[in-house]
Short mmCIF file of C-alpha atoms and ligand atoms in Angstrom, two decimals:
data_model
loop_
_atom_site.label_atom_id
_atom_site.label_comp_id
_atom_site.label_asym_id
_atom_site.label_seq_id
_atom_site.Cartn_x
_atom_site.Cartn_y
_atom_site.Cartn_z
CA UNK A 1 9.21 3.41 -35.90
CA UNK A 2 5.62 3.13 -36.14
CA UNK A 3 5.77 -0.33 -36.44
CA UNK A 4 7.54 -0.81 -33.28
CA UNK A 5 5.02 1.42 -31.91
CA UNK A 6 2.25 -0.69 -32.90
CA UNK A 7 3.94 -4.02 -31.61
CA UNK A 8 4.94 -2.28 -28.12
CA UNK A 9 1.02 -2.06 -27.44
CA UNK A 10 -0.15 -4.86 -28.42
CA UNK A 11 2.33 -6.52 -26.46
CA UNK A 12 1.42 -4.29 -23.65
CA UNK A 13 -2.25 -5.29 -23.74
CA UNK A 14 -1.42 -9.15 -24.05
CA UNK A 15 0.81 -9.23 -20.88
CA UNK A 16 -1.90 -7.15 -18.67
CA UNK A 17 -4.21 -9.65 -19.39
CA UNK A 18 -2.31 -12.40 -18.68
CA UNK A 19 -1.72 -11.44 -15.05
CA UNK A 20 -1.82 -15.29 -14.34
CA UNK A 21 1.62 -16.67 -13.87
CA UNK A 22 2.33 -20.08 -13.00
CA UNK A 23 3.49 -19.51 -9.24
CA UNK A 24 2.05 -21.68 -6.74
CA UNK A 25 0.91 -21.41 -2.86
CA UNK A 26 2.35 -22.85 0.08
CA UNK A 27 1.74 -22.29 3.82
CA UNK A 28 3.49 -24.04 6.60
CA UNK A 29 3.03 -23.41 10.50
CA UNK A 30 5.06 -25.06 13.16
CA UNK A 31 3.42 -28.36 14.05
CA UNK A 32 2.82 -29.33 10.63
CA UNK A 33 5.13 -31.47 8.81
CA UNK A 34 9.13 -30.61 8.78
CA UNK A 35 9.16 -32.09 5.00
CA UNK A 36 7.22 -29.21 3.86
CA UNK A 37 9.46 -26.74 5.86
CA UNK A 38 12.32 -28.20 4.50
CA UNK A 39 11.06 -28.23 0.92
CA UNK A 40 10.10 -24.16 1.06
CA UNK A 41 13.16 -23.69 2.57
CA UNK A 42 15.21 -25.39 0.24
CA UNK A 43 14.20 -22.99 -2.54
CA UNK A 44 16.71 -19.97 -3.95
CA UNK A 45 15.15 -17.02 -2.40
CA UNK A 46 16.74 -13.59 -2.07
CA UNK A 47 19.58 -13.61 0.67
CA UNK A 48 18.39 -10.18 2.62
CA UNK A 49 14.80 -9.48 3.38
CA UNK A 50 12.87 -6.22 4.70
CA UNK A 51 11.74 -7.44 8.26
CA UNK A 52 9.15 -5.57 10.52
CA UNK A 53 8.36 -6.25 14.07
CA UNK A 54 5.22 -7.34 15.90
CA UNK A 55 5.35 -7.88 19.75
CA UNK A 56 8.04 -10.52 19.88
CA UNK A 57 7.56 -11.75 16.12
CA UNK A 58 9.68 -11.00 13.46
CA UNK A 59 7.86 -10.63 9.78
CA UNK A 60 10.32 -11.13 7.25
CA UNK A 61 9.71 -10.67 3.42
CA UNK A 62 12.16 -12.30 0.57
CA UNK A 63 11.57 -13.39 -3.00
CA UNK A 64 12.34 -16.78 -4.80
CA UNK A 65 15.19 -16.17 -7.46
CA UNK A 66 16.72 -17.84 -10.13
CA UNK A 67 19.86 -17.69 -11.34
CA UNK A 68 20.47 -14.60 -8.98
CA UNK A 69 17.20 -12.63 -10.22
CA UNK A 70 13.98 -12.49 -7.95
CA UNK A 71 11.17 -13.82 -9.89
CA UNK A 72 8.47 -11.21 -10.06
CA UNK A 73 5.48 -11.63 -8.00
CA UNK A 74 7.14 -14.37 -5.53
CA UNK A 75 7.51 -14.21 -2.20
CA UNK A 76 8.23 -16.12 1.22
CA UNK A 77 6.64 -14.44 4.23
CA UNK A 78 8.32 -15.90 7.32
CA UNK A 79 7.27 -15.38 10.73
CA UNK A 80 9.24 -16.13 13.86
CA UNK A 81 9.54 -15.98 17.50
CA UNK A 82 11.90 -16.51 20.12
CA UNK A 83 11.13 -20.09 19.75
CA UNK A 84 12.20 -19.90 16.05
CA UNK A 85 10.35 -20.09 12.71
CA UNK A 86 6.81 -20.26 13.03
CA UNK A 87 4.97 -19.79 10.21
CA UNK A 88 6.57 -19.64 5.81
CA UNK A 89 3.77 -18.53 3.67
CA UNK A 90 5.08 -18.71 0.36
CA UNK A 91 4.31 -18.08 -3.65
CA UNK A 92 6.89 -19.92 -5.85
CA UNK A 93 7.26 -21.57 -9.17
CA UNK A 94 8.82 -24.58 -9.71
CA UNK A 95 12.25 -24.79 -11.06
CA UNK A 96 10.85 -26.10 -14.36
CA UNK A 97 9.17 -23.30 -15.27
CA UNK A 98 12.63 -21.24 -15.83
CA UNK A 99 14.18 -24.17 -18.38
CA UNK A 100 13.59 -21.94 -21.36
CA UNK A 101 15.35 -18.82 -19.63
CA UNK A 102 17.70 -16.76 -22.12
CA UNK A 103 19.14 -13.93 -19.82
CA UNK A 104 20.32 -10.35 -21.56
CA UNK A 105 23.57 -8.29 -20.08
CA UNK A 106 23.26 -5.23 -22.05
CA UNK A 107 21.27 -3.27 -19.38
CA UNK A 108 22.36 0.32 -19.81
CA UNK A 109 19.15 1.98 -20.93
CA UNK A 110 18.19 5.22 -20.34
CA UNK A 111 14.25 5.00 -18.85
CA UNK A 112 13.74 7.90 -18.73
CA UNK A 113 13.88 9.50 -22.32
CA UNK A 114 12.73 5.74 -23.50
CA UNK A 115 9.07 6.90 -21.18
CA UNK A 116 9.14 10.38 -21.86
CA UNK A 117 6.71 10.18 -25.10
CA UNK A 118 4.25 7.53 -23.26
CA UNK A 119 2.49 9.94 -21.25
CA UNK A 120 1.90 13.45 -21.39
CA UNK A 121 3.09 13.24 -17.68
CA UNK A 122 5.97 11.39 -17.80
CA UNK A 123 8.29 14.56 -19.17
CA UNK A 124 9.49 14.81 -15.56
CA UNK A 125 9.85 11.52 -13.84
CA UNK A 126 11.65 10.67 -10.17
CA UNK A 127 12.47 6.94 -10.79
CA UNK A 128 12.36 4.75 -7.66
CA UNK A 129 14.39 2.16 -8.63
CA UNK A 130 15.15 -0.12 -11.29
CA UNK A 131 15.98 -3.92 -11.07
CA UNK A 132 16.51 -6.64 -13.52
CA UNK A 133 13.88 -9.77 -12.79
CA UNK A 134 12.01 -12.33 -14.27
CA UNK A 135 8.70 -12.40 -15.44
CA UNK A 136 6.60 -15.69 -15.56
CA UNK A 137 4.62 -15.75 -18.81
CA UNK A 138 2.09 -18.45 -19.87
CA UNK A 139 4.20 -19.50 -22.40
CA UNK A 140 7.90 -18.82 -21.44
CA UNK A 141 10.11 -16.96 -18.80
CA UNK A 142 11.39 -13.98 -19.26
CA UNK A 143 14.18 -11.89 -18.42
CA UNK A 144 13.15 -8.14 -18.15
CA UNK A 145 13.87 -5.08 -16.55
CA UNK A 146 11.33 -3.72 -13.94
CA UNK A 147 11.18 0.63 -13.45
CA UNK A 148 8.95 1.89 -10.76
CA UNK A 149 8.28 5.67 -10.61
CA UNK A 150 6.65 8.55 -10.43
CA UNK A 151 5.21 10.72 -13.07
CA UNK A 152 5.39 14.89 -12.74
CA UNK A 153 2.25 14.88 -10.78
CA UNK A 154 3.34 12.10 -8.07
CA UNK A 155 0.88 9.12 -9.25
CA UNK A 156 3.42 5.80 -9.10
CA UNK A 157 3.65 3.35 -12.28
CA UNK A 158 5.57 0.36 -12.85
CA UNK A 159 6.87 -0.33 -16.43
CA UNK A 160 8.43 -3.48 -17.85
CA UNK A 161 11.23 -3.29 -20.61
CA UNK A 162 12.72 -5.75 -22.86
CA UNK A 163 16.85 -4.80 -23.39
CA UNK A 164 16.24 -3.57 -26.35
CA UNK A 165 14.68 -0.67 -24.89
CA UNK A 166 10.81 -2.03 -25.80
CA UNK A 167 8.22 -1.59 -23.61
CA UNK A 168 6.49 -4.80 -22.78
CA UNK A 169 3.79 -3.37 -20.23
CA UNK A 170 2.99 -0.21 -18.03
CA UNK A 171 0.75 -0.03 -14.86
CA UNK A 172 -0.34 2.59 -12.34
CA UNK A 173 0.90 1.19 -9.30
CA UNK A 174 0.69 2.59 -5.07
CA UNK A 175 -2.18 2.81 -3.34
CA UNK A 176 -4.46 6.01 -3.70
CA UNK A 177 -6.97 7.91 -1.61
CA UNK A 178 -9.56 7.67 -4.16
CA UNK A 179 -9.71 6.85 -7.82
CA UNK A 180 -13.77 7.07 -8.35
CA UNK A 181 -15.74 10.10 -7.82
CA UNK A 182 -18.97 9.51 -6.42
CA UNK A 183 -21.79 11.88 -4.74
CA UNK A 184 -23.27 10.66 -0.99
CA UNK A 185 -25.91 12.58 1.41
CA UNK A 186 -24.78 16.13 1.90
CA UNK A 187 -24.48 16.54 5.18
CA UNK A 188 -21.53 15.84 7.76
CA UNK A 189 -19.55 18.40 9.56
CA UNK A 190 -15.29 19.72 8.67
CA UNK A 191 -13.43 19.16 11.69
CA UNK A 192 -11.82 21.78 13.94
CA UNK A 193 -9.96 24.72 14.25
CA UNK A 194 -6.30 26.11 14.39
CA UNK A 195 -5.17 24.65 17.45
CA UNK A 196 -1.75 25.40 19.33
CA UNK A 197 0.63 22.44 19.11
CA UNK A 198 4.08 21.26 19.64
CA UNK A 199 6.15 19.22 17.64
CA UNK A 200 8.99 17.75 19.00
CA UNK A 201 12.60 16.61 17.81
CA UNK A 202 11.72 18.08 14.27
CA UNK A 203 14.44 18.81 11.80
CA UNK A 204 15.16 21.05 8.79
CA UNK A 205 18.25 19.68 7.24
CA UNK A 206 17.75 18.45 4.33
CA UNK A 207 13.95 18.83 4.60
CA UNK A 208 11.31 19.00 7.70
CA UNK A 209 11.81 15.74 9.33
CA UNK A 210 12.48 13.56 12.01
CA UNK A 211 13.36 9.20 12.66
CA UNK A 212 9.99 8.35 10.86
CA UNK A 213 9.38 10.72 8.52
CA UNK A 214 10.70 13.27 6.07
CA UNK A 215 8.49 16.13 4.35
CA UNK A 216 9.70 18.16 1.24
CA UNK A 217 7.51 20.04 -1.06
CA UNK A 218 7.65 20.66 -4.88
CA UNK A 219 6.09 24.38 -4.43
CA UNK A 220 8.29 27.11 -4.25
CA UNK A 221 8.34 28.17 -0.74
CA UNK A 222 9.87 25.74 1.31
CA UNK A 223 10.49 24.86 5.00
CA UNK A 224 14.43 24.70 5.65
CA UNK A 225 15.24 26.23 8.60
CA UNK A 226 13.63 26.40 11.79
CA UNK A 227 12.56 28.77 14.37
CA UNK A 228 11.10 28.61 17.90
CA UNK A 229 7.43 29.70 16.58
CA UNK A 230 6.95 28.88 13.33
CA UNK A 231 3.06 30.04 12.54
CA UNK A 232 2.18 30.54 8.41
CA UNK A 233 -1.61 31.14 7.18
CA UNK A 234 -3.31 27.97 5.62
CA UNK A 235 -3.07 29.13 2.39
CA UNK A 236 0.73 29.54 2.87
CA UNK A 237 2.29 26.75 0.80
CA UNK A 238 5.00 25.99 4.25
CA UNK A 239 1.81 25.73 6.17
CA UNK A 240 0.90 21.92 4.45
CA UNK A 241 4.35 21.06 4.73
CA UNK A 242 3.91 20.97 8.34
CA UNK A 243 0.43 20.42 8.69
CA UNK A 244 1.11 16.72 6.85
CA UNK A 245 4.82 16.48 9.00
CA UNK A 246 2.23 16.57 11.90
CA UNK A 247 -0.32 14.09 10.51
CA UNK A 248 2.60 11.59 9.56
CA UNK A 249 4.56 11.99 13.00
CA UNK A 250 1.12 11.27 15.00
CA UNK A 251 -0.07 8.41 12.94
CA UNK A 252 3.21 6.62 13.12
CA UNK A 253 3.41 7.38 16.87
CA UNK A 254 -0.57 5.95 16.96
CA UNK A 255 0.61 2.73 14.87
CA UNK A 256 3.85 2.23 17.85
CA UNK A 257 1.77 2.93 21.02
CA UNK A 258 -1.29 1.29 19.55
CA UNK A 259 -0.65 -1.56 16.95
CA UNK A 260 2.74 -2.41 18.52
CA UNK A 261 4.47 -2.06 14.95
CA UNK A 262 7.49 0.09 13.72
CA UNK A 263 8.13 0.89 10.46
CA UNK A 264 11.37 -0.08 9.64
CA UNK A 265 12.65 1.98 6.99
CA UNK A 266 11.91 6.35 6.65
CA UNK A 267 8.63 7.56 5.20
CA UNK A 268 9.49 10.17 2.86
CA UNK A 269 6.59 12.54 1.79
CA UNK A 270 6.28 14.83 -0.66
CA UNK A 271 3.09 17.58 -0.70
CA UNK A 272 1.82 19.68 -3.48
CA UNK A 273 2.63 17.48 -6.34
CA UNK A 274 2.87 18.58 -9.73
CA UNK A 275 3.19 22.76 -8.61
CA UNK A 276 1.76 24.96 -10.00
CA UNK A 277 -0.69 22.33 -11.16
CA UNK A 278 -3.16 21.59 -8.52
CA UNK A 279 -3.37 17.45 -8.34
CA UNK A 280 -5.61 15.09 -6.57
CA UNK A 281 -2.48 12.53 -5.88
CA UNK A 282 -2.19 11.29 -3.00
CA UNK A 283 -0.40 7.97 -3.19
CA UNK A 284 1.91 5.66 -0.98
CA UNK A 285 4.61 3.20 -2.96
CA UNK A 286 8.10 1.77 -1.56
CA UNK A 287 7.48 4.11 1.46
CA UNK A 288 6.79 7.09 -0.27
CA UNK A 289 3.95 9.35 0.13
CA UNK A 290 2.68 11.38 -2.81
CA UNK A 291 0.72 14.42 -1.85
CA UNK A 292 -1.23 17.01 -4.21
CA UNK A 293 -2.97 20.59 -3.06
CA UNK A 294 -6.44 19.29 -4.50
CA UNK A 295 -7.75 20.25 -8.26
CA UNK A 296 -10.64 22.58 -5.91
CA UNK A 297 -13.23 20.32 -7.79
CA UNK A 298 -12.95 17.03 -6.94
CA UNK A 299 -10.99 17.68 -3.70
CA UNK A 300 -9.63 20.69 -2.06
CA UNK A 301 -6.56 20.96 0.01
CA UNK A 302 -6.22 17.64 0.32
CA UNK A 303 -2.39 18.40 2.77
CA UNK A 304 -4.89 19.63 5.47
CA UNK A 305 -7.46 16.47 5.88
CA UNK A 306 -5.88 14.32 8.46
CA UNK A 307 -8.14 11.29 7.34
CA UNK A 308 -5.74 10.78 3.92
CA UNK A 309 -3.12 11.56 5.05
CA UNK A 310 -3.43 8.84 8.04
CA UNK A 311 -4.97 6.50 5.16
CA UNK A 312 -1.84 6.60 3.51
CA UNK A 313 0.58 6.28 5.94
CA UNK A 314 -1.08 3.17 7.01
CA UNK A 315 -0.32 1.91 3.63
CA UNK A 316 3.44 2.03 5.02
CA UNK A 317 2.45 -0.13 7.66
CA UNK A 318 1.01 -2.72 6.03
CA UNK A 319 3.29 -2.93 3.30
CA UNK A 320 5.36 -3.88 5.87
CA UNK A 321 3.70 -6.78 7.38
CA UNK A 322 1.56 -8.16 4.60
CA UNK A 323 2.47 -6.73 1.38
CA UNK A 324 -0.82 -6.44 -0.19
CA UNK A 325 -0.66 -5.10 -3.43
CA UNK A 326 -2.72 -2.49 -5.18
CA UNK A 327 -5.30 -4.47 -7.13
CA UNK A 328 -7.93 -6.95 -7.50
CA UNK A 329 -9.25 -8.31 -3.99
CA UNK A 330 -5.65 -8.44 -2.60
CA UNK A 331 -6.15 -4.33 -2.92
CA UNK A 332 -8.93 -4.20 -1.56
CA UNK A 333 -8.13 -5.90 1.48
CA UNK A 334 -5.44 -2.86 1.32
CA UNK A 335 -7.79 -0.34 1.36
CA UNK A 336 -9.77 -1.55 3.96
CA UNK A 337 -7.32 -1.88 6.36
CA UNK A 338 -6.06 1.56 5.42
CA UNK A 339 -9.45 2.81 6.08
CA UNK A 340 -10.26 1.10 9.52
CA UNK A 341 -6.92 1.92 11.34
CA UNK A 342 -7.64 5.86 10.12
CA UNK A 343 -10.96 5.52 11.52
CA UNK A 344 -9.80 3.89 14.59
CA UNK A 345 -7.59 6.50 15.11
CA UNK A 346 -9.89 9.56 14.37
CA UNK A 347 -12.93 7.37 16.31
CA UNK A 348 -14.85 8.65 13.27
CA UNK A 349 -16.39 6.07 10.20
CA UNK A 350 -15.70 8.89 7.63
CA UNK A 351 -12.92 9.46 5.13
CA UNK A 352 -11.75 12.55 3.22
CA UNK A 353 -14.67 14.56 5.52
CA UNK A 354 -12.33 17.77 5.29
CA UNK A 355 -11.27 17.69 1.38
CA UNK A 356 -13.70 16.04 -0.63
CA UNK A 357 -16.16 18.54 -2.39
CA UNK A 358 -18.95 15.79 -3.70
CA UNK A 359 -20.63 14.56 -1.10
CA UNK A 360 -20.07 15.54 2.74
CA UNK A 361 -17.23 12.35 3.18
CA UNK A 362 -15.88 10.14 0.56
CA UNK A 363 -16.38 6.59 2.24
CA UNK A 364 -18.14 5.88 5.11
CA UNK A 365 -17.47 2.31 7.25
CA UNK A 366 -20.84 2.48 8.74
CA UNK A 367 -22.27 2.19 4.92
CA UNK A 368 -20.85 -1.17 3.84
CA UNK A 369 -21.60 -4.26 1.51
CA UNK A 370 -22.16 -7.84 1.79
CA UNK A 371 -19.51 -10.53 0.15
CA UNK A 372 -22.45 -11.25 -2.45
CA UNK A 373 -22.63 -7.67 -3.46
CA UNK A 374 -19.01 -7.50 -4.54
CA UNK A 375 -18.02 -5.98 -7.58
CA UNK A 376 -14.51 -5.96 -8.43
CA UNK A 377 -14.46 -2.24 -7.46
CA UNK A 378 -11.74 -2.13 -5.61
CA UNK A 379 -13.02 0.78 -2.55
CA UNK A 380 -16.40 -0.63 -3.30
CA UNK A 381 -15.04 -4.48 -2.01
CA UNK A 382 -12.59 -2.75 0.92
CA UNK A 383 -16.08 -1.60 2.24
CA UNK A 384 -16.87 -5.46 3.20
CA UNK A 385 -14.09 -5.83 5.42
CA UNK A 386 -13.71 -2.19 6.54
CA UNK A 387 -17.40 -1.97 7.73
CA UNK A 388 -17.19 -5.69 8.94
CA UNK A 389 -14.21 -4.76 11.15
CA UNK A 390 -15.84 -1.19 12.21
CA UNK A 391 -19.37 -3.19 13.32
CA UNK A 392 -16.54 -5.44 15.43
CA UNK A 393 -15.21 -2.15 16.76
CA UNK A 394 -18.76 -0.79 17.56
CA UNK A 395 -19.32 -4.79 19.39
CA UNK A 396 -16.25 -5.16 21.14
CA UNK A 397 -14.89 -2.17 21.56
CA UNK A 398 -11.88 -0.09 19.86
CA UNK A 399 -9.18 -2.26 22.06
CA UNK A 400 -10.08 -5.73 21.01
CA UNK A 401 -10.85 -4.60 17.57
CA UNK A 402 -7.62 -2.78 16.45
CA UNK A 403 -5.76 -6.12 18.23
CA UNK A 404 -8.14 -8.60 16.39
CA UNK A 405 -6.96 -6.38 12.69
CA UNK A 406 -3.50 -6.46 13.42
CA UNK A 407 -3.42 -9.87 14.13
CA UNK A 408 -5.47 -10.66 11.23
CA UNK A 409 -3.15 -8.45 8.91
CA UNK A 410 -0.04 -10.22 9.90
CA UNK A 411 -1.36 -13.30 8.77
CA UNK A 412 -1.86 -11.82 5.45
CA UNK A 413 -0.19 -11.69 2.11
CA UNK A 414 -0.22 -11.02 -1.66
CA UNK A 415 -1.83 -13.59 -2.13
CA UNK A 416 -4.60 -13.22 0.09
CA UNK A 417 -8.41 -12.67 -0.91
CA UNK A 418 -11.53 -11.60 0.82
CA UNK A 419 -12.08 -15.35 1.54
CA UNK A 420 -8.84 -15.47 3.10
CA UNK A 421 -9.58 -12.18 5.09
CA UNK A 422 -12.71 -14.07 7.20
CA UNK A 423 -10.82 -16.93 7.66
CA UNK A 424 -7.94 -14.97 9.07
CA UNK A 425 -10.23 -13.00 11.52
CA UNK A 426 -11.81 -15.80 12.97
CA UNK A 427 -8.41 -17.86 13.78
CA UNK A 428 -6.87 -14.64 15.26
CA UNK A 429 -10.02 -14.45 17.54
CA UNK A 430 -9.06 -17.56 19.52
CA UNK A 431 -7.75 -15.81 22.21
CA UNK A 432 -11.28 -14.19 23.11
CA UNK A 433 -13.56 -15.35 25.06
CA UNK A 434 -16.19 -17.78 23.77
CA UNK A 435 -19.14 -15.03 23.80
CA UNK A 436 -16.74 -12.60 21.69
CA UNK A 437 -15.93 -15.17 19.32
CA UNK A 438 -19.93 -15.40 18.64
CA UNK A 439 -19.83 -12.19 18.16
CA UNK A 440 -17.49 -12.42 15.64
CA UNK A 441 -18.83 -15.27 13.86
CA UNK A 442 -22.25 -14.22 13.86
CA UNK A 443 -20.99 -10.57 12.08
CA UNK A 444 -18.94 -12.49 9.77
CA UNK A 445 -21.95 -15.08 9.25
CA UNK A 446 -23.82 -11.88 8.27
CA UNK A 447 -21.32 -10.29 5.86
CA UNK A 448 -22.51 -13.34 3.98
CA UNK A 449 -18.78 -14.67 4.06
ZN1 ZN B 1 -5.37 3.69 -0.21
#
């Protein structure tokens, strides 16, 4: 047993080095040549793809697949019009990588009791789903099974399994408010009173919900029916159920009116993680939202700061049109999105103002870095392009600057890097006029990109 202990984590240290697999990347756009189109298209892909909708342009996600399993960290990003495809952006491996393949059928393992000793917090999991793929090592392909879920206290991994129940490699996974603790200028005001609202078409069956959104809690006292006034103190546990309903159902409604996007699938959020543990989770993965009550050192009452929940729920979003993923400059680019559209929406450069307890905010887009300063870090590196894009917004105003993002994030993908970012932003300013583009240049010039 200890052996195959030892061997597990080795193994499990090799393959998250390794991240390089041997996929390569391939953009088309209509005008360019129909050979190219015709090659990407001609490649086994996934048959039914998670589309989102922008104006009149359809954003459509698949992955390659062999042998009728998806290849893991593929994909095809097709965008189309009434006029038809316009644009594949695609991340594939050639079909000689898979020669060596040797696929497994015995696939009834039981995840859950095979995690339960990995982590302290994985006694109680919720898995999200599990799916047979294949994984594209330096050496060989192979076939594995792939578990995403989420530990007692809401904070999303992804683990990797051979079919003989091994382990092969385990990563935190979803995007997060924060995962560095830092200490800024103390100053900067909370926000606000109680005010009187009205939220409309809500329901209570199964949970506090509506089209968009659903909101459940793990603390004992829990909204399921309703009434015509429904009023409960702050430090009622029912009260952050709503209070983060409310933040969800205007953010999405702010991302429909404003960004001309709708998610397509229910965001389904879950607050005070890990009760009677007080957590500092607050995650989005596979359109879910992870939500704890604060640990009251870090962060306190995290439910009631409109600025992560809104960060989070614009994860949703643009996991639906770009599928950026949660690391490296890829996440970044994440982040930084995830940060401007909140601070579009609150008209404020400051994050986590209301919960965090170490500084007066937690990130502010107004205090940003140059592309030479970057780090690796990945909030530290969303600061470039979140502070570029806010100095845009302070330029050109909020209008042309939340269209100029949107249109830049469509044109992303997991494969995109900060590089790719400036690029992006300056093609999707084409349809400004020659002084804003200057503008835009000139900031970008500055960024050092
Ligand atoms: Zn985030």
């Amino acid at each position: 047993m200890k052996k195959i202990l030892f061997l597990s984590f080795i193994t499990v240290v090799g393959l998250s080095c390794q991240k390089k697999q041997k996929l390569e990347y391939t953009e088309w756009s209509a005008g360019q040549p129909e050979s190219t189109k015709a090659a990407l298209l001609n490649i086994d892909h996934e048959k039914s793809s998670v589309t989102a909708n922008y104006k009149n342009k359809t954003i459509s996600f698949y992955r390659q697949s062999y042998s009728g399993l998806p290849v893991y960290n593929s994909f095809f990003k097709t965008l189309s019009d009434t006029k038809g495809l316009q644009q594949i952006q695609a991340q594939t491996a050639q079909l000689k990588e898979f020669k060596s393949l040797s696929k497994n059928n015995d696939s009834a393992l039981d995840f859950a009791s095979l995690l339960k000793n990995k982590s302290a917090s994985f006694n109680k999991i919720e898995i999200i789903n599990s799916e047979e793929i294949i994984y594209l090592e330096n050496s060989k392909p192979l076939h594995l099974m792939s578990v995403s879920f989420f530990d007692r206290t809401g904070t999303p991994y992804q683990a990797f399994f051979k079919f003989d129940g091994s382990l092969l490699d385990l990563k935190r996974t979803g995007s997060q408010f924060a995962d560095i603790s830092t200490s800024l200028y103390v100053e900067g005001p909370k926000l606000g009173g109680l005010t009187e609202l009205l939220l409309k078409s809500v329901s209570a069956t199964p949970s506090l919900s509506n089209s968009v959104i659903a909101v459940t809690s793990e603390a004992e006292k829990k909204i399921t029916t309703l009434s015509p006034v429904l009023k409960f103190d702050p430090k009622d546990e029912r009260f952050d159920q709503l209070q983060v309903f409310y933040y969800l159902d205007k953010s999405f409604q702010w991302m429909k009116d404003n960004l001309n996007v709708r998610i397509p699938t229910r965001i389904n959020a879950v607050v005070h993680m890990g009760y009677p543990e007080k957590t500092n989770s607050a995650f989005y993965y596979q359109n879910k939202i992870r939500i704890g009550k604060g640990d009251d050192v870090t962060y306190s009452n995290i439910p009631q700061d409109a600025s992560i929940i809104y960060h989070e729920s614009f994860h949703a979003l643009i996991d639906s049109v770009a599928h950026l993923s949660f690391e490296g400059e890829n996440g970044s680019l994440n982040e930084a999105f995830a940060d401007f559209f909140t601070c579009l929406m609150t008209d404020r450069p400051l994050l986590g103002e209301s919960s965090y307890l170490k500084g007066p905010f937690k990130r502010n887009l107004t205090l940003g870095f140059k592309y030479s300063e970057k780090t690796g870090g990945l909030y530290h590196d969303s600061l470039i392009v979140s502070s570029l894009l806010w100095e845009l917004k302070e330029k050109l105003g909020s209008e042309k600057a939340k269209t100029l993002a949107i249109e830049t994030l469509i044109q992303l993908n997991p494969a995109s890097d900060l590089k790719t970012f400036s690029q992006k932003l300056i093609e999707s300013s084409k349809n400004l006029s020659v002084d804003e583009q200057n503008i835009i240049l000139q900031s970008v010039s500055n960024k050092g990109f």
